[in-house]
JSON list of N, CA, C and O and ligand atoms in Angstrom, two decimals:
[
{"chain": "P", "resi": 1012, "resn": "MET", "atom": "N", "xyz": [123.22, -21.15, 59.80]},
{"chain": "P", "resi": 1012, "resn": "MET", "atom": "CA", "xyz": [124.05, -21.32, 61.32]},
{"chain": "P", "resi": 1012, "resn": "MET", "atom": "C", "xyz": [125.00, -22.06, 61.30]},
{"chain": "P", "resi": 1012, "resn": "MET", "atom": "O", "xyz": [125.16, -23.48, 60.56]},
{"chain": "P", "resi": 1013, "resn": "GLU", "atom": "N", "xyz": [126.24, -22.01, 61.64]},
{"chain": "P", "resi": 1013, "resn": "GLU", "atom": "CA", "xyz": [127.59, -22.47, 61.32]},
{"chain": "P", "resi": 1013, "resn": "GLU", "atom": "C", "xyz": [127.58, -23.20, 62.62]},
{"chain": "P", "resi": 1013, "resn": "GLU", "atom": "O", "xyz": [127.25, -22.75, 63.27]},
{"chain": "P", "resi": 1014, "resn": "LYS", "atom": "N", "xyz": [127.51, -24.71, 62.43]},
{"chain": "P", "resi": 1014, "resn": "LYS", "atom": "CA", "xyz": [127.75, -25.15, 63.50]},
{"chain": "P", "resi": 1014, "resn": "LYS", "atom": "C", "xyz": [129.46, -25.83, 64.11]},
{"chain": "P", "resi": 1014, "resn": "LYS", "atom": "O", "xyz": [130.18, -25.86, 63.33]},
{"chain": "P", "resi": 1015, "resn": "LYS", "atom": "N", "xyz": [129.52, -25.57, 65.28]},
{"chain": "P", "resi": 1015, "resn": "LYS", "atom": "CA", "xyz": [130.57, -25.16, 66.14]},
{"chain": "P", "resi": 1015, "resn": "LYS", "atom": "C", "xyz": [130.95, -26.57, 66.36]},
{"chain": "P", "resi": 1015, "resn": "LYS", "atom": "O", "xyz": [130.31, -27.35, 67.46]},
{"chain": "P", "resi": 1016, "resn": "LYS", "atom": "N", "xyz": [132.41, -26.75, 66.43]},
{"chain": "P", "resi": 1016, "resn": "LYS", "atom": "CA", "xyz": [133.11, -28.20, 66.82]},
{"chain": "P", "resi": 1016, "resn": "LYS", "atom": "C", "xyz": [133.33, -27.88, 68.20]},
{"chain": "P", "resi": 1016, "resn": "LYS", "atom": "O", "xyz": [134.29, -27.85, 68.35]},
{"chain": "P", "resi": 1017, "resn": "ILE", "atom": "N", "xyz": [132.21, -28.98, 69.13]},
{"chain": "P", "resi": 1017, "resn": "ILE", "atom": "CA", "xyz": [132.62, -28.64, 70.70]},
{"chain": "P", "resi": 1017, "resn": "ILE", "atom": "C", "xyz": [132.70, -30.20, 70.98]},
{"chain": "P", "resi": 1017, "resn": "ILE", "atom": "O", "xyz": [131.65, -31.02, 70.83]},
{"chain": "P", "resi": 1018, "resn": "VAL", "atom": "N", "xyz": [133.77, -30.19, 71.69]},
{"chain": "P", "resi": 1018, "resn": "VAL", "atom": "CA", "xyz": [133.77, -31.13, 72.46]},
{"chain": "P", "resi": 1018, "resn": "VAL", "atom": "C", "xyz": [134.49, -31.27, 73.96]},
{"chain": "P", "resi": 1018, "resn": "VAL", "atom": "O", "xyz": [135.11, -30.55, 74.31]},
{"chain": "P", "resi": 1019, "resn": "PHE", "atom": "N", "xyz": [133.96, -31.97, 75.12]},
{"chain": "P", "resi": 1019, "resn": "PHE", "atom": "CA", "xyz": [134.28, -31.90, 76.52]},
{"chain": "P", "resi": 1019, "resn": "PHE", "atom": "C", "xyz": [135.73, -32.86, 76.33]},
{"chain": "P", "resi": 1019, "resn": "PHE", "atom": "O", "xyz": [135.93, -33.64, 75.79]},
{"chain": "P", "resi": 1020, "resn": "CYS", "atom": "N", "xyz": [136.72, -31.89, 76.88]},
{"chain": "P", "resi": 1020, "resn": "CYS", "atom": "CA", "xyz": [137.94, -32.18, 77.18]},
{"chain": "P", "resi": 1020, "resn": "CYS", "atom": "C", "xyz": [138.44, -32.70, 78.75]},
{"chain": "P", "resi": 1020, "resn": "CYS", "atom": "O", "xyz": [137.98, -31.65, 79.64]},
{"chain": "P", "resi": 1021, "resn": "ASN", "atom": "N", "xyz": [138.71, -33.67, 79.00]},
{"chain": "P", "resi": 1021, "resn": "ASN", "atom": "CA", "xyz": [138.99, -34.21, 80.46]},
{"chain": "P", "resi": 1021, "resn": "ASN", "atom": "C", "xyz": [140.16, -33.64, 81.48]},
{"chain": "P", "resi": 1021, "resn": "ASN", "atom": "O", "xyz": [140.22, -33.14, 82.24]},
{"chain": "P", "resi": 1022, "resn": "LYS", "atom": "N", "xyz": [140.95, -33.15, 80.18]},
{"chain": "P", "resi": 1022, "resn": "LYS", "atom": "CA", "xyz": [142.07, -32.47, 80.87]},
{"chain": "P", "resi": 1022, "resn": "LYS", "atom": "C", "xyz": [142.00, -30.86, 81.43]},
{"chain": "P", "resi": 1022, "resn": "LYS", "atom": "O", "xyz": [142.43, -30.62, 82.05]},
{"chain": "P", "resi": 1023, "resn": "CYS", "atom": "N", "xyz": [141.55, -30.64, 80.22]},
{"chain": "P", "resi": 1023, "resn": "CYS", "atom": "CA", "xyz": [141.01, -29.13, 80.59]},
{"chain": "P", "resi": 1023, "resn": "CYS", "atom": "C", "xyz": [139.73, -28.64, 81.60]},
{"chain": "P", "resi": 1023, "resn": "CYS", "atom": "O", "xyz": [139.45, -27.63, 81.85]},
{"chain": "P", "resi": 1024, "resn": "ASN", "atom": "N", "xyz": [138.97, -29.72, 81.73]},
{"chain": "P", "resi": 1024, "resn": "ASN", "atom": "CA", "xyz": [137.82, -30.02, 82.03]},
{"chain": "P", "resi": 1024, "resn": "ASN", "atom": "C", "xyz": [136.52, -28.78, 81.88]},
{"chain": "P", "resi": 1024, "resn": "ASN", "atom": "O", "xyz": [135.79, -28.39, 82.72]},
{"chain": "P", "resi": 1025, "resn": "LYS", "atom": "N", "xyz": [136.38, -28.73, 80.51]},
{"chain": "P", "resi": 1025, "resn": "LYS", "atom": "CA", "xyz": [135.36, -28.27, 79.89]},
{"chain": "P", "resi": 1025, "resn": "LYS", "atom": "C", "xyz": [135.09, -28.01, 78.66]},
{"chain": "P", "resi": 1025, "resn": "LYS", "atom": "O", "xyz": [135.79, -28.93, 78.03]},
{"chain": "P", "resi": 1026, "resn": "GLU", "atom": "N", "xyz": [134.03, -27.50, 77.89]},
{"chain": "P", "resi": 1026, "resn": "GLU", "atom": "CA", "xyz": [133.80, -28.08, 76.71]},
{"chain": "P", "resi": 1026, "resn": "GLU", "atom": "C", "xyz": [134.90, -26.81, 75.51]},
{"chain": "P", "resi": 1026, "resn": "GLU", "atom": "O", "xyz": [134.95, -25.97, 76.05]},
{"chain": "P", "resi": 1027, "resn": "VAL", "atom": "N", "xyz": [135.35, -27.37, 74.65]},
{"chain": "P", "resi": 1027, "resn": "VAL", "atom": "CA", "xyz": [136.79, -26.93, 73.64]},
{"chain": "P", "resi": 1027, "resn": "VAL", "atom": "C", "xyz": [136.30, -27.42, 72.53]},
{"chain": "P", "resi": 1027, "resn": "VAL", "atom": "O", "xyz": [135.92, -27.90, 72.20]},
{"chain": "P", "resi": 1028, "resn": "SER", "atom": "N", "xyz": [136.96, -26.47, 71.37]},
{"chain": "P", "resi": 1028, "resn": "SER", "atom": "CA", "xyz": [137.09, -26.63, 70.29]},
{"chain": "P", "resi": 1028, "resn": "SER", "atom": "C", "xyz": [137.95, -27.61, 69.84]},
{"chain": "P", "resi": 1028, "resn": "SER", "atom": "O", "xyz": [139.07, -27.61, 70.45]},
{"chain": "P", "resi": 1029, "resn": "TYR", "atom": "N", "xyz": [137.87, -28.43, 68.76]},
{"chain": "P", "resi": 1029, "resn": "TYR", "atom": "CA", "xyz": [138.82, -29.57, 68.31]},
{"chain": "P", "resi": 1029, "resn": "TYR", "atom": "C", "xyz": [139.53, -29.09, 67.05]},
{"chain": "P", "resi": 1029, "resn": "TYR", "atom": "O", "xyz": [138.81, -28.62, 66.13]},
{"chain": "P", "resi": 1030, "resn": "HIS", "atom": "N", "xyz": [140.55, -30.09, 66.77]},
{"chain": "P", "resi": 1030, "resn": "HIS", "atom": "CA", "xyz": [140.99, -30.27, 65.37]},
{"chain": "P", "resi": 1030, "resn": "HIS", "atom": "C", "xyz": [141.66, -31.68, 65.06]},
{"chain": "P", "resi": 1030, "resn": "HIS", "atom": "O", "xyz": [141.24, -32.20, 66.43]},
{"chain": "P", "resi": 1031, "resn": "HIS", "atom": "N", "xyz": [141.75, -32.20, 64.09]},
{"chain": "P", "resi": 1031, "resn": "HIS", "atom": "CA", "xyz": [141.91, -33.71, 63.84]},
{"chain": "P", "resi": 1031, "resn": "HIS", "atom": "C", "xyz": [143.58, -33.61, 63.69]},
{"chain": "P", "resi": 1031, "resn": "HIS", "atom": "O", "xyz": [144.15, -32.53, 62.58]},
{"chain": "P", "resi": 1032, "resn": "ASP", "atom": "N", "xyz": [143.82, -34.52, 63.79]},
{"chain": "P", "resi": 1032, "resn": "ASP", "atom": "CA", "xyz": [145.59, -34.77, 63.89]},
{"chain": "P", "resi": 1032, "resn": "ASP", "atom": "C", "xyz": [145.55, -35.59, 62.47]},
{"chain": "P", "resi": 1032, "resn": "ASP", "atom": "O", "xyz": [145.06, -36.03, 61.68]},
{"chain": "P", "resi": 1033, "resn": "LYS", "atom": "N", "xyz": [147.18, -34.87, 61.88]},
{"chain": "P", "resi": 1033, "resn": "LYS", "atom": "CA", "xyz": [146.96, -35.20, 60.67]},
{"chain": "P", "resi": 1033, "resn": "LYS", "atom": "C", "xyz": [147.85, -36.53, 60.61]},
{"chain": "P", "resi": 1033, "resn": "LYS", "atom": "O", "xyz": [148.87, -36.49, 61.31]},
{"chain": "P", "resi": 1034, "resn": "VAL", "atom": "N", "xyz": [147.38, -37.37, 59.65]},
{"chain": "P", "resi": 1034, "resn": "VAL", "atom": "CA", "xyz": [148.36, -38.69, 59.30]},
{"chain": "P", "resi": 1034, "resn": "VAL", "atom": "C", "xyz": [149.28, -38.58, 58.49]},
{"chain": "P", "resi": 1034, "resn": "VAL", "atom": "O", "xyz": [149.11, -37.81, 57.45]},
{"chain": "P", "resi": 1035, "resn": "ASN", "atom": "N", "xyz": [150.29, -38.69, 59.01]},
{"chain": "P", "resi": 1035, "resn": "ASN", "atom": "CA", "xyz": [151.60, -38.89, 57.99]},
{"chain": "P", "resi": 1035, "resn": "ASN", "atom": "C", "xyz": [151.44, -40.27, 57.57]},
{"chain": "P", "resi": 1035, "resn": "ASN", "atom": "O", "xyz": [152.13, -41.49, 58.33]},
{"chain": "P", "resi": 1036, "resn": "HIS", "atom": "N", "xyz": [151.32, -40.57, 56.42]},
{"chain": "P", "resi": 1036, "resn": "HIS", "atom": "CA", "xyz": [150.94, -41.50, 55.73]},
{"chain": "P", "resi": 1036, "resn": "HIS", "atom": "C", "xyz": [152.41, -42.45, 55.63]},
{"chain": "P", "resi": 1036, "resn": "HIS", "atom": "O", "xyz": [152.38, -43.46, 55.62]},
{"chain": "P", "resi": 1037, "resn": "PHE", "atom": "N", "xyz": [153.44, -42.06, 55.17]},
{"chain": "P", "resi": 1037, "resn": "PHE", "atom": "CA", "xyz": [154.48, -42.33, 54.56]},
{"chain": "P", "resi": 1037, "resn": "PHE", "atom": "C", "xyz": [155.22, -42.84, 56.15]},
{"chain": "P", "resi": 1037, "resn": "PHE", "atom": "O", "xyz": [155.94, -44.36, 56.07]},
{"chain": "P", "resi": 1038, "resn": "VAL", "atom": "N", "xyz": [155.08, -41.95, 57.64]},
{"chain": "P", "resi": 1038, "resn": "VAL", "atom": "CA", "xyz": [155.37, -42.82, 58.40]},
{"chain": "P", "resi": 1038, "resn": "VAL", "atom": "C", "xyz": [154.93, -43.91, 58.90]},
{"chain": "P", "resi": 1038, "resn": "VAL", "atom": "O", "xyz": [155.45, -45.32, 59.41]},
{"chain": "P", "resi": 1039, "resn": "GLN", "atom": "N", "xyz": [153.21, -44.02, 58.39]},
{"chain": "P", "resi": 1039, "resn": "GLN", "atom": "CA", "xyz": [152.56, -45.19, 58.81]},
{"chain": "P", "resi": 1039, "resn": "GLN", "atom": "C", "xyz": [152.89, -46.40, 58.04]},
{"chain": "P", "resi": 1039, "resn": "GLN", "atom": "O", "xyz": [153.11, -47.38, 58.27]},
{"chain": "P", "resi": 1040, "resn": "PHE", "atom": "N", "xyz": [153.32, -46.18, 56.68]},
{"chain": "P", "resi": 1040, "resn": "PHE", "atom": "CA", "xyz": [153.70, -46.92, 55.80]},
{"chain": "P", "resi": 1040, "resn": "PHE", "atom": "C", "xyz": [154.95, -47.78, 56.11]},
{"chain": "P", "resi": 1040, "resn": "PHE", "atom": "O", "xyz": [155.20, -49.08, 56.48]},
{"chain": "P", "resi": 1041, "resn": "ILE", "atom": "N", "xyz": [155.75, -47.07, 57.03]},
{"chain": "P", "resi": 1041, "resn": "ILE", "atom": "CA", "xyz": [156.92, -47.62, 56.88]},
{"chain": "P", "resi": 1041, "resn": "ILE", "atom": "C", "xyz": [157.07, -48.12, 58.50]},
{"chain": "P", "resi": 1041, "resn": "ILE", "atom": "O", "xyz": [157.56, -49.51, 58.70]},
{"chain": "P", "resi": 1042, "resn": "ILE", "atom": "N", "xyz": [156.37, -47.74, 59.41]},
{"chain": "P", "resi": 1042, "resn": "ILE", "atom": "CA", "xyz": [155.66, -48.60, 60.76]},
{"chain": "P", "resi": 1042, "resn": "ILE", "atom": "C", "xyz": [155.28, -49.94, 60.17]},
{"chain": "P", "resi": 1042, "resn": "ILE", "atom": "O", "xyz": [155.50, -51.06, 60.52]},
{"chain": "P", "resi": 1043, "resn": "THR", "atom": "N", "xyz": [154.22, -49.78, 59.24]},
{"chain": "P", "resi": 1043, "resn": "THR", "atom": "CA", "xyz": [153.43, -51.20, 58.82]},
{"chain": "P", "resi": 1043, "resn": "THR", "atom": "C", "xyz": [154.43, -52.30, 57.86]},
{"chain": "P", "resi": 1043, "resn": "THR", "atom": "O", "xyz": [154.58, -53.15, 58.68]},
{"chain": "P", "resi": 1044, "resn": "LEU", "atom": "N", "xyz": [155.50, -51.42, 57.50]},
{"chain": "P", "resi": 1044, "resn": "LEU", "atom": "CA", "xyz": [156.44, -52.67, 56.73]},
{"chain": "P", "resi": 1044, "resn": "LEU", "atom": "C", "xyz": [157.33, -53.17, 57.55]},
{"chain": "P", "resi": 1044, "resn": "LEU", "atom": "O", "xyz": [157.36, -54.29, 57.61]},
{"chain": "P", "resi": 1045, "resn": "PHE", "atom": "N", "xyz": [157.68, -52.23, 58.92]},
{"chain": "P", "resi": 1045, "resn": "PHE", "atom": "CA", "xyz": [158.84, -52.80, 59.73]},
{"chain": "P", "resi": 1045, "resn": "PHE", "atom": "C", "xyz": [157.62, -53.62, 60.73]},
{"chain": "P", "resi": 1045, "resn": "PHE", "atom": "O", "xyz": [157.96, -54.97, 61.21]},
{"chain": "P", "resi": 1046, "resn": "SER", "atom": "N", "xyz": [156.42, -53.86, 60.67]},
{"chain": "P", "resi": 1046, "resn": "SER", "atom": "CA", "xyz": [155.78, -54.49, 62.19]},
{"chain": "P", "resi": 1046, "resn": "SER", "atom": "C", "xyz": [155.32, -55.86, 61.09]},
{"chain": "P", "resi": 1046, "resn": "SER", "atom": "O", "xyz": [154.30, -56.44, 61.33]},
{"chain": "P", "resi": 1047, "resn": "CYS", "atom": "N", "xyz": [155.93, -55.62, 59.68]},
{"chain": "P", "resi": 1047, "resn": "CYS", "atom": "CA", "xyz": [155.09, -57.17, 58.99]},
{"chain": "P", "resi": 1047, "resn": "CYS", "atom": "C", "xyz": [153.39, -56.99, 58.65]},
{"chain": "P", "resi": 1047, "resn": "CYS", "atom": "O", "xyz": [152.96, -57.97, 58.80]},
{"chain": "P", "resi": 1048, "resn": "GLY", "atom": "N", "xyz": [152.74, -55.78, 58.72]},
{"chain": "P", "resi": 1048, "resn": "GLY", "atom": "CA", "xyz": [151.51, -55.58, 58.43]},
{"chain": "P", "resi": 1048, "resn": "GLY", "atom": "C", "xyz": [150.61, -55.46, 59.87]},
{"chain": "P", "resi": 1048, "resn": "GLY", "atom": "O", "xyz": [149.91, -55.11, 59.85]},
{"chain": "P", "resi": 1049, "resn": "LEU", "atom": "N", "xyz": [151.35, -55.95, 61.14]},
{"chain": "P", "resi": 1049, "resn": "LEU", "atom": "CA", "xyz": [151.01, -55.76, 62.03]},
{"chain": "P", "resi": 1049, "resn": "LEU", "atom": "C", "xyz": [150.16, -54.37, 62.47]},
{"chain": "P", "resi": 1049, "resn": "LEU", "atom": "O", "xyz": [149.19, -54.28, 63.23]},
{"chain": "P", "resi": 1050, "resn": "TRP", "atom": "N", "xyz": [150.97, -53.04, 62.07]},
{"chain": "P", "resi": 1050, "resn": "TRP", "atom": "CA", "xyz": [150.48, -51.86, 62.63]},
{"chain": "P", "resi": 1050, "resn": "TRP", "atom": "C", "xyz": [149.30, -51.56, 61.22]},
{"chain": "P", "resi": 1050, "resn": "TRP", "atom": "O", "xyz": [148.57, -50.36, 61.59]},
{"chain": "P", "resi": 1051, "resn": "LEU", "atom": "N", "xyz": [149.06, -52.07, 60.37]},
{"chain": "P", "resi": 1051, "resn": "LEU", "atom": "CA", "xyz": [147.90, -51.65, 59.32]},
{"chain": "P", "resi": 1051, "resn": "LEU", "atom": "C", "xyz": [146.54, -51.43, 60.03]},
{"chain": "P", "resi": 1051, "resn": "LEU", "atom": "O", "xyz": [145.92, -50.44, 59.46]},
{"chain": "P", "resi": 1052, "resn": "PRO", "atom": "N", "xyz": [145.91, -52.14, 60.84]},
{"chain": "P", "resi": 1052, "resn": "PRO", "atom": "CA", "xyz": [144.72, -52.09, 61.49]},
{"chain": "P", "resi": 1052, "resn": "PRO", "atom": "C", "xyz": [144.94, -50.52, 62.19]},
{"chain": "P", "resi": 1052, "resn": "PRO", "atom": "O", "xyz": [144.13, -49.97, 62.11]},
{"chain": "P", "resi": 1053, "resn": "MET", "atom": "N", "xyz": [145.79, -50.10, 63.09]},
{"chain": "P", "resi": 1053, "resn": "MET", "atom": "CA", "xyz": [146.26, -48.70, 63.50]},
{"chain": "P", "resi": 1053, "resn": "MET", "atom": "C", "xyz": [146.35, -47.83, 62.85]},
{"chain": "P", "resi": 1053, "resn": "MET", "atom": "O", "xyz": [145.38, -46.70, 62.65]},
{"chain": "P", "resi": 1054, "resn": "TRP", "atom": "N", "xyz": [146.64, -47.79, 61.47]},
{"chain": "P", "resi": 1054, "resn": "TRP", "atom": "CA", "xyz": [146.86, -46.85, 60.16]},
{"chain": "P", "resi": 1054, "resn": "TRP", "atom": "C", "xyz": [145.44, -46.55, 59.69]},
{"chain": "P", "resi": 1054, "resn": "TRP", "atom": "O", "xyz": [144.96, -45.76, 59.59]},
{"chain": "P", "resi": 1055, "resn": "LEU", "atom": "N", "xyz": [144.56, -48.00, 59.53]},
{"chain": "P", "resi": 1055, "resn": "LEU", "atom": "CA", "xyz": [143.52, -47.65, 59.04]},
{"chain": "P", "resi": 1055, "resn": "LEU", "atom": "C", "xyz": [142.57, -47.09, 60.10]},
{"chain": "P", "resi": 1055, "resn": "LEU", "atom": "O", "xyz": [141.27, -46.17, 59.47]},
{"chain": "P", "resi": 1056, "resn": "MET", "atom": "N", "xyz": [142.64, -47.54, 61.02]},
{"chain": "P", "resi": 1056, "resn": "MET", "atom": "CA", "xyz": [141.74, -46.99, 62.33]},
{"chain": "P", "resi": 1056, "resn": "MET", "atom": "C", "xyz": [142.38, -44.87, 62.18]},
{"chain": "P", "resi": 1056, "resn": "MET", "atom": "O", "xyz": [141.23, -44.75, 62.56]},
{"chain": "P", "resi": 1057, "resn": "MET", "atom": "N", "xyz": [143.34, -44.68, 61.91]},
{"chain": "P", "resi": 1057, "resn": "MET", "atom": "CA", "xyz": [143.63, -43.18, 61.59]},
{"chain": "P", "resi": 1057, "resn": "MET", "atom": "C", "xyz": [143.11, -42.61, 60.59]},
{"chain": "P", "resi": 1057, "resn": "MET", "atom": "O", "xyz": [142.68, -41.57, 60.47]},
{"chain": "P", "resi": 1058, "resn": "ILE", "atom": "N", "xyz": [143.15, -43.10, 59.46]},
{"chain": "P", "resi": 1058, "resn": "ILE", "atom": "CA", "xyz": [142.15, -42.57, 58.69]},
{"chain": "P", "resi": 1058, "resn": "ILE", "atom": "C", "xyz": [140.52, -42.95, 58.68]},
{"chain": "P", "resi": 1058, "resn": "ILE", "atom": "O", "xyz": [140.21, -41.66, 58.23]},
{"chain": "P", "resi": 1059, "resn": "PHE", "atom": "N", "xyz": [139.95, -43.75, 59.22]},
{"chain": "P", "resi": 1059, "resn": "PHE", "atom": "CA", "xyz": [138.71, -43.70, 59.37]},
{"chain": "P", "resi": 1059, "resn": "PHE", "atom": "C", "xyz": [138.07, -43.10, 60.54]},
{"chain": "P", "resi": 1059, "resn": "PHE", "atom": "O", "xyz": [137.04, -42.61, 60.72]},
{"chain": "P", "resi": 1060, "resn": "GLY", "atom": "N", "xyz": [138.98, -43.15, 61.64]},
{"chain": "P", "resi": 1060, "resn": "GLY", "atom": "CA", "xyz": [138.59, -42.16, 62.86]},
{"chain": "P", "resi": 1060, "resn": "GLY", "atom": "C", "xyz": [139.53, -41.41, 63.30]},
{"chain": "P", "resi": 1060, "resn": "GLY", "atom": "O", "xyz": [140.30, -41.95, 64.22]},
{"chain": "P", "resi": 1061, "resn": "PRO", "atom": "N", "xyz": [139.77, -40.22, 63.05]},
{"chain": "P", "resi": 1061, "resn": "PRO", "atom": "CA", "xyz": [140.73, -39.76, 63.27]},
{"chain": "P", "resi": 1061, "resn": "PRO", "atom": "C", "xyz": [140.73, -38.55, 64.60]},
{"chain": "P", "resi": 1061, "resn": "PRO", "atom": "O", "xyz": [139.67, -38.61, 64.80]},
{"chain": "P", "resi": 1062, "resn": "THR", "atom": "N", "xyz": [141.37, -38.84, 65.34]},
{"chain": "P", "resi": 1062, "resn": "THR", "atom": "CA", "xyz": [141.63, -38.63, 66.72]},
{"chain": "P", "resi": 1062, "resn": "THR", "atom": "C", "xyz": [141.54, -37.28, 66.68]},
{"chain": "P", "resi": 1062, "resn": "THR", "atom": "O", "xyz": [141.76, -36.37, 65.83]},
{"chain": "P", "resi": 1063, "resn": "LYS", "atom": "N", "xyz": [140.76, -37.00, 67.76]},
{"chain": "P", "resi": 1063, "resn": "LYS", "atom": "CA", "xyz": [140.23, -35.33, 67.78]},
{"chain": "P", "resi": 1063, "resn": "LYS", "atom": "C", "xyz": [141.08, -34.94, 68.69]},
{"chain": "P", "resi": 1063, "resn": "LYS", "atom": "O", "xyz": [141.30, -35.26, 69.92]},
{"chain": "P", "resi": 1064, "resn": "ILE", "atom": "N", "xyz": [141.70, -33.49, 68.49]},
{"chain": "P", "resi": 1064, "resn": "ILE", "atom": "CA", "xyz": [142.88, -32.78, 69.31]},
{"chain": "P", "resi": 1064, "resn": "ILE", "atom": "C", "xyz": [142.38, -31.45, 70.10]},
{"chain": "P", "resi": 1064, "resn": "ILE", "atom": "O", "xyz": [141.70, -30.80, 69.32]},
{"chain": "P", "resi": 1065, "resn": "CYS", "atom": "N", "xyz": [142.17, -31.45, 71.17]},
{"chain": "P", "resi": 1065, "resn": "CYS", "atom": "CA", "xyz": [141.70, -30.54, 72.18]},
{"chain": "P", "resi": 1065, "resn": "CYS", "atom": "C", "xyz": [142.72, -29.00, 71.57]},
{"chain": "P", "resi": 1065, "resn": "CYS", "atom": "O", "xyz": [143.88, -28.71, 71.17]},
{"chain": "P", "resi": 1066, "resn": "ASP", "atom": "N", "xyz": [141.89, -28.22, 70.83]},
{"chain": "P", "resi": 1066, "resn": "ASP", "atom": "CA", "xyz": [142.77, -26.96, 70.79]},
{"chain": "P", "resi": 1066, "resn": "ASP", "atom": "C", "xyz": [143.01, -26.07, 71.57]},
{"chain": "P", "resi": 1066, "resn": "ASP", "atom": "O", "xyz": [144.31, -25.43, 71.71]},
{"chain": "P", "resi": 1067, "resn": "GLU", "atom": "N", "xyz": [142.95, -26.42, 72.95]},
{"chain": "P", "resi": 1067, "resn": "GLU", "atom": "CA", "xyz": [143.37, -25.59, 74.11]},
{"chain": "P", "resi": 1067, "resn": "GLU", "atom": "C", "xyz": [144.86, -26.40, 74.90]},
{"chain": "P", "resi": 1067, "resn": "GLU", "atom": "O", "xyz": [145.88, -25.67, 75.16]},
{"chain": "P", "resi": 1068, "resn": "CYS", "atom": "N", "xyz": [145.04, -27.36, 74.87]},
{"chain": "P", "resi": 1068, "resn": "CYS", "atom": "CA", "xyz": [146.07, -28.40, 75.63]},
{"chain": "P", "resi": 1068, "resn": "CYS", "atom": "C", "xyz": [146.59, -29.36, 74.48]},
{"chain": "P", "resi": 1068, "resn": "CYS", "atom": "O", "xyz": [147.37, -30.05, 74.91]},
{"chain": "P", "resi": 1069, "resn": "ASN", "atom": "N", "xyz": [146.13, -29.35, 73.29]},
{"chain": "P", "resi": 1069, "resn": "ASN", "atom": "CA", "xyz": [146.73, -30.30, 72.53]},
{"chain": "P", "resi": 1069, "resn": "ASN", "atom": "C", "xyz": [146.75, -32.07, 72.32]},
{"chain": "P", "resi": 1069, "resn": "ASN", "atom": "O", "xyz": [147.60, -32.49, 72.20]},
{"chain": "P", "resi": 1070, "resn": "THR", "atom": "N", "xyz": [146.25, -32.05, 73.59]},
{"chain": "P", "resi": 1070, "resn": "THR", "atom": "CA", "xyz": [146.18, -33.61, 73.85]},
{"chain": "P", "resi": 1070, "resn": "THR", "atom": "C", "xyz": [144.91, -34.26, 73.01]},
{"chain": "P", "resi": 1070, "resn": "THR", "atom": "O", "xyz": [143.51, -33.98, 72.86]},
{"chain": "P", "resi": 1071, "resn": "PRO", "atom": "N", "xyz": [145.25, -35.58, 72.68]},
{"chain": "P", "resi": 1071, "resn": "PRO", "atom": "CA", "xyz": [143.71, -36.32, 72.02]},
{"chain": "P", "resi": 1071, "resn": "PRO", "atom": "C", "xyz": [142.82, -36.55, 73.14]},
{"chain": "P", "resi": 1071, "resn": "PRO", "atom": "O", "xyz": [142.74, -36.98, 74.28]},
{"chain": "P", "resi": 1072, "resn": "ILE", "atom": "N", "xyz": [141.78, -36.55, 72.53]},
{"chain": "P", "resi": 1072, "resn": "ILE", "atom": "CA", "xyz": [140.19, -36.46, 72.93]},
{"chain": "P", "resi": 1072, "resn": "ILE", "atom": "C", "xyz": [139.43, -37.99, 72.69]},
{"chain": "P", "resi": 1072, "resn": "ILE", "atom": "O", "xyz": [139.27, -38.02, 71.41]},
{"chain": "P", "resi": 1073, "resn": "TRP", "atom": "N", "xyz": [139.66, -38.79, 73.99]},
{"chain": "P", "resi": 1073, "resn": "TRP", "atom": "CA", "xyz": [138.82, -40.17, 73.71]},
{"chain": "P", "resi": 1073, "resn": "TRP", "atom": "C", "xyz": [137.33, -40.17, 73.97]},
{"chain": "P", "resi": 1073, "resn": "TRP", "atom": "O", "xyz": [137.00, -40.15, 75.34]},
{"chain": "P", "resi": 1074, "resn": "GLU", "atom": "N", "xyz": [136.76, -40.62, 72.60]},
{"chain": "P", "resi": 1074, "resn": "GLU", "atom": "CA", "xyz": [135.32, -40.32, 73.64]},
{"chain": "P", "resi": 1074, "resn": "GLU", "atom": "C", "xyz": [135.02, -41.74, 73.54]},
{"chain": "P", "resi": 1074, "resn": "GLU", "atom": "O", "xyz": [135.00, -42.79, 72.95]},
{"chain": "P", "resi": 1075, "resn": "ASP", "atom": "N", "xyz": [133.59, -41.95, 74.37]},
{"chain": "P", "resi": 1075, "resn": "ASP", "atom": "CA", "xyz": [133.18, -43.57, 74.73]},
{"chain": "P", "resi": 1075, "resn": "ASP", "atom": "C", "xyz": [132.26, -43.44, 73.49]},
{"chain": "P", "resi": 1075, "resn": "ASP", "atom": "O", "xyz": [131.24, -42.38, 73.17]},
{"chain": "C", "resi": 1206, "resn": "LIG", "atom": "ZN1", "xyz": [142.00, -29.61, 76.92]}
]
């Protein structure tokens, strides 16, 4: 049985399917460079904890 990815979206106020935002590593590299490495933890967070994006309203979904 196929497991469907369902998460609750606060904006739609219902259960929705989601996708992951693609990380633009080139842009992240540039930001890290210009922030003297301060952005690096954020970059790593995007790699290891990709943000869920609601399929219906395209807003990031933050879970507790
Ligand atoms: Zn939504």
